[in-house]
mmCIF file of C-alpha atoms and ligand atoms in Angstrom:
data_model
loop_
_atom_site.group_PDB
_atom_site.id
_atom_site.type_symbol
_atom_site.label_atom_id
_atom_site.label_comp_id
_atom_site.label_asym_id
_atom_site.label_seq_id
_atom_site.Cartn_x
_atom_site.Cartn_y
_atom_site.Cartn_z
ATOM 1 C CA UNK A 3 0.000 0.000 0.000
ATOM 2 C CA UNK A 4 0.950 3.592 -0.980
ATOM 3 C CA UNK A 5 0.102 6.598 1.041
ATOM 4 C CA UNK A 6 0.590 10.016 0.095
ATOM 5 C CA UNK A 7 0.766 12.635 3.117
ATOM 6 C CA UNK A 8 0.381 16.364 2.016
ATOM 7 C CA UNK A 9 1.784 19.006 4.532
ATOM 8 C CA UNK A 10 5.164 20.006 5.505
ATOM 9 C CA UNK A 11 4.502 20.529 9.510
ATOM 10 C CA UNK A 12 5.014 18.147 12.665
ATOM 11 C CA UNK A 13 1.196 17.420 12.386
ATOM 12 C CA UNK A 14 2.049 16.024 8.560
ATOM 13 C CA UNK A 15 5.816 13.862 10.152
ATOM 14 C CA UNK A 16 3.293 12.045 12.909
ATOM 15 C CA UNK A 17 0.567 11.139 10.080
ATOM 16 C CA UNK A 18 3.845 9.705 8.028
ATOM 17 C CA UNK A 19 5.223 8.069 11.341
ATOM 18 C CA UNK A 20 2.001 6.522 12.176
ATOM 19 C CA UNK A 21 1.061 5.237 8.136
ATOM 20 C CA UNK A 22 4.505 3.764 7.396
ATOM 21 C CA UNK A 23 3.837 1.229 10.430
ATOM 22 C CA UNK A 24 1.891 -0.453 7.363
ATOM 23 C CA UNK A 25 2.425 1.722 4.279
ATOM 24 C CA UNK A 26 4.909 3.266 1.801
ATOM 25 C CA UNK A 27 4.763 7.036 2.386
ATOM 26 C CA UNK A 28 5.793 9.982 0.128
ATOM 27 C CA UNK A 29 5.082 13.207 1.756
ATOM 28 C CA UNK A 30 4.383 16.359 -0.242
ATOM 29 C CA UNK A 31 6.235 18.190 -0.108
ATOM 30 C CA UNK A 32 7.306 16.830 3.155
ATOM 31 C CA UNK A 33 10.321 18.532 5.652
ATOM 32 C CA UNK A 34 13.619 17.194 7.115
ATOM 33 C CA UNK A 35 12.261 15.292 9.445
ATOM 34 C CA UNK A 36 9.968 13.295 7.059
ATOM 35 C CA UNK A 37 12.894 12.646 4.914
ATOM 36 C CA UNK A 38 14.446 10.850 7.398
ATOM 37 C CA UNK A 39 11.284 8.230 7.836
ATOM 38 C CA UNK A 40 9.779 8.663 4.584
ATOM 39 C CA UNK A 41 10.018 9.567 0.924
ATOM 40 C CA UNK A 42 9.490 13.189 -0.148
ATOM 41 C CA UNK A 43 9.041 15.009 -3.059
ATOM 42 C CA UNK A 44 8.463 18.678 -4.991
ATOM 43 C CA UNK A 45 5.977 17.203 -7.189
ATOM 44 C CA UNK A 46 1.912 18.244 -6.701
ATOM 45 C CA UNK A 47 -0.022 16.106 -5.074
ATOM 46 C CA UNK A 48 -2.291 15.560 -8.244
ATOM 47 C CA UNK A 49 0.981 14.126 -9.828
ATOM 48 C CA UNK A 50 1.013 11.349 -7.741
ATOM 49 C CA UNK A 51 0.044 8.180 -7.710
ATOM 50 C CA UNK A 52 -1.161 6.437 -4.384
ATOM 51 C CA UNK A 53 -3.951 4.244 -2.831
ATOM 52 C CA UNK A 54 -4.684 6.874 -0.226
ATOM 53 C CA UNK A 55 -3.837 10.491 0.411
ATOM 54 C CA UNK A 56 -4.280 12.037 3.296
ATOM 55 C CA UNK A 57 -4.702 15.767 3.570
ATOM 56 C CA UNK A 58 -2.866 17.594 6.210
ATOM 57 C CA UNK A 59 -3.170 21.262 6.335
ATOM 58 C CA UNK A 60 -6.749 23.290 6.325
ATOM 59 C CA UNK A 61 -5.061 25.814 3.126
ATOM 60 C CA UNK A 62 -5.064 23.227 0.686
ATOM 61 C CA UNK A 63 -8.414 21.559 1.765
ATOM 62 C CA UNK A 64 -10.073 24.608 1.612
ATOM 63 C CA UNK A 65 -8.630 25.365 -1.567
ATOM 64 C CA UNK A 66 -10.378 22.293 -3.323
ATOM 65 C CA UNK A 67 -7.778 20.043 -3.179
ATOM 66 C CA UNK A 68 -9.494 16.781 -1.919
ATOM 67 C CA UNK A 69 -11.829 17.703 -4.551
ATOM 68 C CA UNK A 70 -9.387 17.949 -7.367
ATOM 69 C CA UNK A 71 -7.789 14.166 -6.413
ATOM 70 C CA UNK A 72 -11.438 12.509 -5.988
ATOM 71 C CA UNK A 73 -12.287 13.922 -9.616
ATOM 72 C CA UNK A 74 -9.210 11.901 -10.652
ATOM 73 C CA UNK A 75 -10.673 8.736 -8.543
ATOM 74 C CA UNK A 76 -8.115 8.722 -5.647
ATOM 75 C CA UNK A 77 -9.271 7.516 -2.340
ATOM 76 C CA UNK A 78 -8.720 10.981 -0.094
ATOM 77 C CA UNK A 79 -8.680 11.912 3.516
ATOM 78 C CA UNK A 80 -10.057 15.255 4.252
ATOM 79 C CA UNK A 81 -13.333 17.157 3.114
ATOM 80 C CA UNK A 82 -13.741 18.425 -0.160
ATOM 81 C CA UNK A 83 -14.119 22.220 -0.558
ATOM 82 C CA UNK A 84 -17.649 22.842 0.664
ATOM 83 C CA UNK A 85 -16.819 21.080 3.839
ATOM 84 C CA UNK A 86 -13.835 22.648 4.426
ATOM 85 C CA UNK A 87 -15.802 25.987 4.903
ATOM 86 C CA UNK A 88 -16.579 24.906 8.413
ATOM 87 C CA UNK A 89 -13.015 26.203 8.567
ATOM 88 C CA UNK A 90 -12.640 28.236 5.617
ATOM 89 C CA UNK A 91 -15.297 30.969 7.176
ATOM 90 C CA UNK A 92 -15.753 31.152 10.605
ATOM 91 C CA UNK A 93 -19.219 33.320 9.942
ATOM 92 C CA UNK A 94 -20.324 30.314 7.618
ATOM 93 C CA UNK A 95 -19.298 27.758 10.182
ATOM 94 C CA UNK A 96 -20.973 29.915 13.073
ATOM 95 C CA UNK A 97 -24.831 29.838 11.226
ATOM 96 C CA UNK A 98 -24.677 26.109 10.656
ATOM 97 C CA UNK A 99 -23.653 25.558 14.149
ATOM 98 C CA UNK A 100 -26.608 27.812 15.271
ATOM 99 C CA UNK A 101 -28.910 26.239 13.055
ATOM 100 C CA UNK A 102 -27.863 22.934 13.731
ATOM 101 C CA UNK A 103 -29.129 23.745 17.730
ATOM 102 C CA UNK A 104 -25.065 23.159 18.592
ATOM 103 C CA UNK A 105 -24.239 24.942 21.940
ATOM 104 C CA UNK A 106 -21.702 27.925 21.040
ATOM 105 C CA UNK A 107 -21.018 31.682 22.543
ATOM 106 C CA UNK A 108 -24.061 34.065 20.621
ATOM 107 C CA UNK A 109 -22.338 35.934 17.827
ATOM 108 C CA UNK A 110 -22.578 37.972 14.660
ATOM 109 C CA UNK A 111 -20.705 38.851 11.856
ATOM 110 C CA UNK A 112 -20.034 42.279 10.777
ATOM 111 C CA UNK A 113 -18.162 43.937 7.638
ATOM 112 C CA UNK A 114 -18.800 47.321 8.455
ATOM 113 C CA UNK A 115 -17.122 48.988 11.695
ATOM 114 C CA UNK A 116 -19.536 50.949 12.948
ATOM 115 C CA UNK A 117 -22.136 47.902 13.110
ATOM 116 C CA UNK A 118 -19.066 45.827 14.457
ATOM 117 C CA UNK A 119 -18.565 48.251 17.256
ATOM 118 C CA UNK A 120 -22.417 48.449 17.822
ATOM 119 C CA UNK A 121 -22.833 44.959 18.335
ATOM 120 C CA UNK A 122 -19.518 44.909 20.754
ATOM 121 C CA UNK A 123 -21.381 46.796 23.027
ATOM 122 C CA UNK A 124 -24.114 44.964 23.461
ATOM 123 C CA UNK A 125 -21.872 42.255 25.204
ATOM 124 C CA UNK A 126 -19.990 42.162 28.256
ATOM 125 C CA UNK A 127 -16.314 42.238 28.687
ATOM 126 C CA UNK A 128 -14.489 40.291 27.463
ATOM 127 C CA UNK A 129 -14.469 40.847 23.896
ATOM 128 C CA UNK A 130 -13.989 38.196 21.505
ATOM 129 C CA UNK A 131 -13.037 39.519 17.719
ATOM 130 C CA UNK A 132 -12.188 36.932 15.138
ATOM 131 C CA UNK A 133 -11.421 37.173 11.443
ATOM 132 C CA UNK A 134 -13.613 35.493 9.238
ATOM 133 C CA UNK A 135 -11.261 33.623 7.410
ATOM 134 C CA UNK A 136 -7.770 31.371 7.925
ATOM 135 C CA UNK A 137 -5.414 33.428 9.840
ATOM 136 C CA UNK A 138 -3.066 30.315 11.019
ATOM 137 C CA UNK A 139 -4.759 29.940 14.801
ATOM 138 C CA UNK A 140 -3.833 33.860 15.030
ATOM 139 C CA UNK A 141 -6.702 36.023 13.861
ATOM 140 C CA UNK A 142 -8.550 35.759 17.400
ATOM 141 C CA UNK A 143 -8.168 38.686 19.658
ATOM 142 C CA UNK A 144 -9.556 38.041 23.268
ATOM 143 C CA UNK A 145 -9.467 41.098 25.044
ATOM 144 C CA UNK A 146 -11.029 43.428 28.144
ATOM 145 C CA UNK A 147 -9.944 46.760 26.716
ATOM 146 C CA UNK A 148 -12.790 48.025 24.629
ATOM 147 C CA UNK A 149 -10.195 50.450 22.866
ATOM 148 C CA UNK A 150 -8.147 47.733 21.587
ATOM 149 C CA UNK A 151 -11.138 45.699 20.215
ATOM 150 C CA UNK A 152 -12.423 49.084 19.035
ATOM 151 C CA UNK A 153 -8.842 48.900 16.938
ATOM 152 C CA UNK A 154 -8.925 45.061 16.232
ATOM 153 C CA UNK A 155 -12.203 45.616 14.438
ATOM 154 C CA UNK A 156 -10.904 48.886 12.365
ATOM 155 C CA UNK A 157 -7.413 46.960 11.818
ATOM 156 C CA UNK A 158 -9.328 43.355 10.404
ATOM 157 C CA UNK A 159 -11.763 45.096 8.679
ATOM 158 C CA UNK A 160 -9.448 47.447 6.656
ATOM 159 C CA UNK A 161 -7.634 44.817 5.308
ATOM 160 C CA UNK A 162 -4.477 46.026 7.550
ATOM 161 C CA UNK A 163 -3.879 43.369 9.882
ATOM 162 C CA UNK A 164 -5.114 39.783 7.869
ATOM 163 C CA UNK A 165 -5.632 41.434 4.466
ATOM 164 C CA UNK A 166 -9.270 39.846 2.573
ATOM 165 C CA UNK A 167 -9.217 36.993 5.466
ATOM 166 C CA UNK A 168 -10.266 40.025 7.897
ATOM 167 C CA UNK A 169 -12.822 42.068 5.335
ATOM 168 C CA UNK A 170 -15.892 40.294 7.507
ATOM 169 C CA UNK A 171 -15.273 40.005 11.188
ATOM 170 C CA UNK A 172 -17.209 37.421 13.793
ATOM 171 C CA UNK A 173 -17.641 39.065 17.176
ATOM 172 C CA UNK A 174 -18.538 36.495 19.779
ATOM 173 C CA UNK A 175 -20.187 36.524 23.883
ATOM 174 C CA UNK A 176 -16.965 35.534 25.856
ATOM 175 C CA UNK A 177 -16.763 32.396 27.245
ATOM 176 C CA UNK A 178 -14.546 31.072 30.360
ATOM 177 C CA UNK A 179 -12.823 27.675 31.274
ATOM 178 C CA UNK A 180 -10.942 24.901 30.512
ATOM 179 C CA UNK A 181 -10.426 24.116 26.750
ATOM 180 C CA UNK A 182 -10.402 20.507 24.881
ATOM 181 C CA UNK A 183 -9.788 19.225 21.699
ATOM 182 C CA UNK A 184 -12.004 16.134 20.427
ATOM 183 C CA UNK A 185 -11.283 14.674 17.051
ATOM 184 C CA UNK A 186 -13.625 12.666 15.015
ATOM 185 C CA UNK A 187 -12.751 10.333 12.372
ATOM 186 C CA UNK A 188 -15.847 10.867 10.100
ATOM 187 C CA UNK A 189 -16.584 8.940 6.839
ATOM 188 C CA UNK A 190 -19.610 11.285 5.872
ATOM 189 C CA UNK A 191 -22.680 10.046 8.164
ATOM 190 C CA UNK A 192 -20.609 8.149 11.067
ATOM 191 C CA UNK A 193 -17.998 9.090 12.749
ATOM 192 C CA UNK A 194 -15.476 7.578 15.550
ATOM 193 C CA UNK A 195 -14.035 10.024 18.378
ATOM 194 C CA UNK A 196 -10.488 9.977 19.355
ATOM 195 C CA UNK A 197 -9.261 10.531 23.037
ATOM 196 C CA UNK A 198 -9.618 13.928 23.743
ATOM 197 C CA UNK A 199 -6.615 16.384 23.890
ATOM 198 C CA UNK A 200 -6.142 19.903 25.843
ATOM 199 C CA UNK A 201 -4.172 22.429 23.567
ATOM 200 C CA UNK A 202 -2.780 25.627 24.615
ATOM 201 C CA UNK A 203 -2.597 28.137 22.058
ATOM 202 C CA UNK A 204 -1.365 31.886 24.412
ATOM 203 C CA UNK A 205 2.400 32.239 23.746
ATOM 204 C CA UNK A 206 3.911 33.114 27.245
ATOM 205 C CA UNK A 207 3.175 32.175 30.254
ATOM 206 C CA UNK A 208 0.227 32.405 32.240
ATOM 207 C CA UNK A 209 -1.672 32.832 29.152
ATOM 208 C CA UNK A 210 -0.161 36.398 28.359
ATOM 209 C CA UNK A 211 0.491 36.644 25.403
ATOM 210 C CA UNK A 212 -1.601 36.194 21.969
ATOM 211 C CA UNK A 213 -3.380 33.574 20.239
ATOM 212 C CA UNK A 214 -1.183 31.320 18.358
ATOM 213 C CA UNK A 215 -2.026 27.997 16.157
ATOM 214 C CA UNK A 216 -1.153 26.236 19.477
ATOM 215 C CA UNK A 217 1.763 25.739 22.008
ATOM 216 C CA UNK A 218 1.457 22.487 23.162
ATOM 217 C CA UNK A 219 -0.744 20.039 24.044
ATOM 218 C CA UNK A 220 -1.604 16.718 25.933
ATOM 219 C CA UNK A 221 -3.657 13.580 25.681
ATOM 220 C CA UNK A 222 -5.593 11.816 27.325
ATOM 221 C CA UNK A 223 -7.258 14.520 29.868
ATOM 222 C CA UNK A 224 -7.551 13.219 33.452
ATOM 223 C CA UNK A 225 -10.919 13.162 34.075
ATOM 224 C CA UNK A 226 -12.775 14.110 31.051
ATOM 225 C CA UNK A 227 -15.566 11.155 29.610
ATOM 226 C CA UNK A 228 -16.138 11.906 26.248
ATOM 227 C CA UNK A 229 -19.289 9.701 26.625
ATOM 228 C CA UNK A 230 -20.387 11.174 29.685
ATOM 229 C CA UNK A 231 -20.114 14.607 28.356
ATOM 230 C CA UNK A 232 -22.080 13.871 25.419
ATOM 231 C CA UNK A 233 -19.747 14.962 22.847
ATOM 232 C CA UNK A 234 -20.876 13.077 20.103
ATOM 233 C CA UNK A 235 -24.411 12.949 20.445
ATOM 234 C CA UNK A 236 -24.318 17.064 21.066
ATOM 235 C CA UNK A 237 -21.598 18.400 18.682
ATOM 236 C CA UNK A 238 -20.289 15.693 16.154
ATOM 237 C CA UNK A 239 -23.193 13.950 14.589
ATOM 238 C CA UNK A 240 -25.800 17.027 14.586
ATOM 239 C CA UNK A 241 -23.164 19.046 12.443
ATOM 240 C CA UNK A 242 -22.652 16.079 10.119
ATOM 241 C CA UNK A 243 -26.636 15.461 9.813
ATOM 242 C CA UNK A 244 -26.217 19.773 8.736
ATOM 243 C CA UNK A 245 -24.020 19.461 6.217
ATOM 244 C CA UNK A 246 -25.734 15.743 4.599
ATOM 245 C CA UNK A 247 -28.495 18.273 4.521
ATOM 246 C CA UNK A 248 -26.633 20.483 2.495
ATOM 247 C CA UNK A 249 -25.578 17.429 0.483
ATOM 248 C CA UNK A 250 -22.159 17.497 1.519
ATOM 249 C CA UNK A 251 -20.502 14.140 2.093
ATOM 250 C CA UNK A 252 -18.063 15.300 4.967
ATOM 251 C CA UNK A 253 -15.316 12.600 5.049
ATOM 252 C CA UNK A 254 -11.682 13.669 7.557
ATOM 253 C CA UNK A 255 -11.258 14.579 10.818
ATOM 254 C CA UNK A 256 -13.997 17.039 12.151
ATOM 255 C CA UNK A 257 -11.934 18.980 15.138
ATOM 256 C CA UNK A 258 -13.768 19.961 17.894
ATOM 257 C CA UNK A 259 -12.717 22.856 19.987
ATOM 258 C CA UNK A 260 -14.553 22.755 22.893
ATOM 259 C CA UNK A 261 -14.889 25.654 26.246
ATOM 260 C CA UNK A 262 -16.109 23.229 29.093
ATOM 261 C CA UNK A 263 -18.238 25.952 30.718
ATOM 262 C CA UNK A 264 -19.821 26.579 33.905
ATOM 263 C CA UNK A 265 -23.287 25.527 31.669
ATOM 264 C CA UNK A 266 -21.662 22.370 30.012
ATOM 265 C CA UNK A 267 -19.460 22.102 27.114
ATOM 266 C CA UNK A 268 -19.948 25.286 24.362
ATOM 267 C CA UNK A 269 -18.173 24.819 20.837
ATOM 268 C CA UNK A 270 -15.283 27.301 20.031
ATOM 269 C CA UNK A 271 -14.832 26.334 16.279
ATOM 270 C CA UNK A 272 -14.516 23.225 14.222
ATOM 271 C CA UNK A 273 -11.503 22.877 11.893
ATOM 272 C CA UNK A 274 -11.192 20.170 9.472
ATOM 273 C CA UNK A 275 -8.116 18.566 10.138
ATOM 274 C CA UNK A 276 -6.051 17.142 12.551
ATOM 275 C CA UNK A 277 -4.987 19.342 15.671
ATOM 276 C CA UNK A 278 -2.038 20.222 15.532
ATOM 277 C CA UNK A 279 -0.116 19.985 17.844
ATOM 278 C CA UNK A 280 -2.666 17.563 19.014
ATOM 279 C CA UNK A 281 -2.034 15.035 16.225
ATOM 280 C CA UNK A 282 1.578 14.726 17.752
HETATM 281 P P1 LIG B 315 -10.517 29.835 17.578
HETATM 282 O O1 LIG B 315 -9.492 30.057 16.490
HETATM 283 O O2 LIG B 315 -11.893 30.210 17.194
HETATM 284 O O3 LIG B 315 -10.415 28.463 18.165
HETATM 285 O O4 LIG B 315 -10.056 30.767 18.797
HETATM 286 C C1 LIG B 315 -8.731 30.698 19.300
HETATM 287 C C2 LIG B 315 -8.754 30.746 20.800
HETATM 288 O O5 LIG B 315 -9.377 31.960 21.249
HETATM 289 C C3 LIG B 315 -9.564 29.629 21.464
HETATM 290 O O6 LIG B 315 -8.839 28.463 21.587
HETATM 291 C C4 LIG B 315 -9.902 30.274 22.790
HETATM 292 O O7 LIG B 315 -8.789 30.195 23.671
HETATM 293 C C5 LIG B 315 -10.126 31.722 22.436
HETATM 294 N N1 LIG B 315 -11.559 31.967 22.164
HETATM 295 C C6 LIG B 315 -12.184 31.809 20.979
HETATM 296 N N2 LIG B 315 -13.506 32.088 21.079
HETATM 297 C C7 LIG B 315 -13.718 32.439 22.359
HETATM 298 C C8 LIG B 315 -14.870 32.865 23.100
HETATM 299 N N3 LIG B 315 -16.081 32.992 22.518
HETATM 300 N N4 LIG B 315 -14.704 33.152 24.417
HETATM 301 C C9 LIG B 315 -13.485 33.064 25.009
HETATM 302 N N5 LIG B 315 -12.362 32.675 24.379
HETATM 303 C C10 LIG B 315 -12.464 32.363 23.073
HETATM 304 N N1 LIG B 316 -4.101 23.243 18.035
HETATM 305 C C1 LIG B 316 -5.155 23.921 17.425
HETATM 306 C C2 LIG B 316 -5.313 23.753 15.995
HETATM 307 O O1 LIG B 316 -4.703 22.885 15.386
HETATM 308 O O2 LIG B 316 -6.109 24.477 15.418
#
């Protein structure tokens, strides 16, 4: 068996550690690291030749690529391009959740300032201001200073900090408490959910610093029952029953970030990939 991996991160050299227990592995394009366990290569994915390729990064899922090697008849891991919205646009990703009856901080999504800062208002501290679209784990701002969101809103929307990823902004109720990470394995109507993992994404310590894509991270997490805490039943298979609706056939890992809150778990956001660094 042949696998391609596509990614050049230490989510994409576990994936390759972990499939050449019982595959061949080329990575594309791969990194150091990978070379040492693994074939790499320059060449595009849709080049290739393999019985399976699995899909690392969000960027090239949301670009279509999953899409572009099922059209050739390769067996892919990762959603096609109207799944990978869930990622791809945060305000998209926040109405199906809503819809869908999943438990998430209210919100709204905003392109013009002054309706961004109107709508900040209406919430209490703090403020949560994220960009729309991908921004690597760092277009979040978190913040009790109503002059910096004020700023953070002007900034994303003008194109100045995230350029067209920040042109529509989502502005969210804050939320408080532990975080976890639950990934399911989903093959378009069923899904399988792997132990959970707690990720922390604030460079410097005691959570000082900004949002990154994430600073570490361990699994399992003493004390947390996936079962108990309804996680599947109340997150995984209502947004997969959405999007079948929608007649999309959601096949990868559906990642779900979780705020275990005073009221019960609350989703964060859903990305469409492995964690990472949770997948290490
Ligand atoms: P996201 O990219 O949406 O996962 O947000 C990045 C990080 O910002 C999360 O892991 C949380 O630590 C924080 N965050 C996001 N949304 C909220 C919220 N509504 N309330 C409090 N913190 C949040
Ligand atoms: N560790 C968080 C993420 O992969 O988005």
């Amino acid at each position: 068996m042949k696998t391609v991996v596509v990614g050049s991160g230490a989510r994409e050299h576990a994936l390759a550690e972990a499939l050449a227990r019982t595959s061949d592995v080329i990575a594309a394009p791969g990194n150091p690291g990978i070379a040492a366990i693994a074939e790499t290569t320059e060449l595009e994915p849709e080049k290739l030749d393999a019985d399976l390729f699995v899909i690392g990064p969000e960027a090239p899922l949301v670009d279509g690529l999953a899409d572009r090697l099922r059209a050739q008849g390769k067996a892919v891991f990762g959603p096609g391009i109207a799944g990978a919205r869930l990622e791809g646009s945060k305000a998209w990703m926040k109405e199906v959740v809503a819809e869908a009856g999943i438990p998430t901080a209210a919100f709204a999504s905003h392109s013009e300032p002054a309706d961004a800062k109107a709508y900040l208002r209406t919430l209490a501290a703090p403020w949560v201001i994220k960009t729309d679209g991908l921004a690597a784990g760092k277009g979040v701002l978190v913040t009790d200073d109503l002059a910096a969101a004020d700023r953070d809103i002007d900034d994303k929307l003008s194109g100045a900090s995230f350029g067209d990823a920040g042109r529509v902004v989502v502005i969210e109720e804050g939320m408080a408490g532990p975080e976890l990470s639950v990934l399911a394995v989903c093959d378009g109507s069923r899904y399988v959910l792997l132990p959970a993992a707690q990720d922390f994404k604030r460079k410097f310590d005691d959570d000082e610093g900004p949002n990154t894509g994430g600073m570490g991270a361990y699994s399992p997490v003493p004390g947390i029952d996936l079962a108990e805490l309804e996680i599947g039943e109340r997150f995984v298979a209502p947004a997969l029953a959405a999007l079948l609706a929608q007649g999309i056939d959601y096949r990868g890992v559906l990642y779900v970030g979780l705020m275990l809150t005073a009221g019960g778990p609350r989703l964060v956001e859903f990305n469409v990939r492995f964690g990472d660094p949770e997948c290490q």
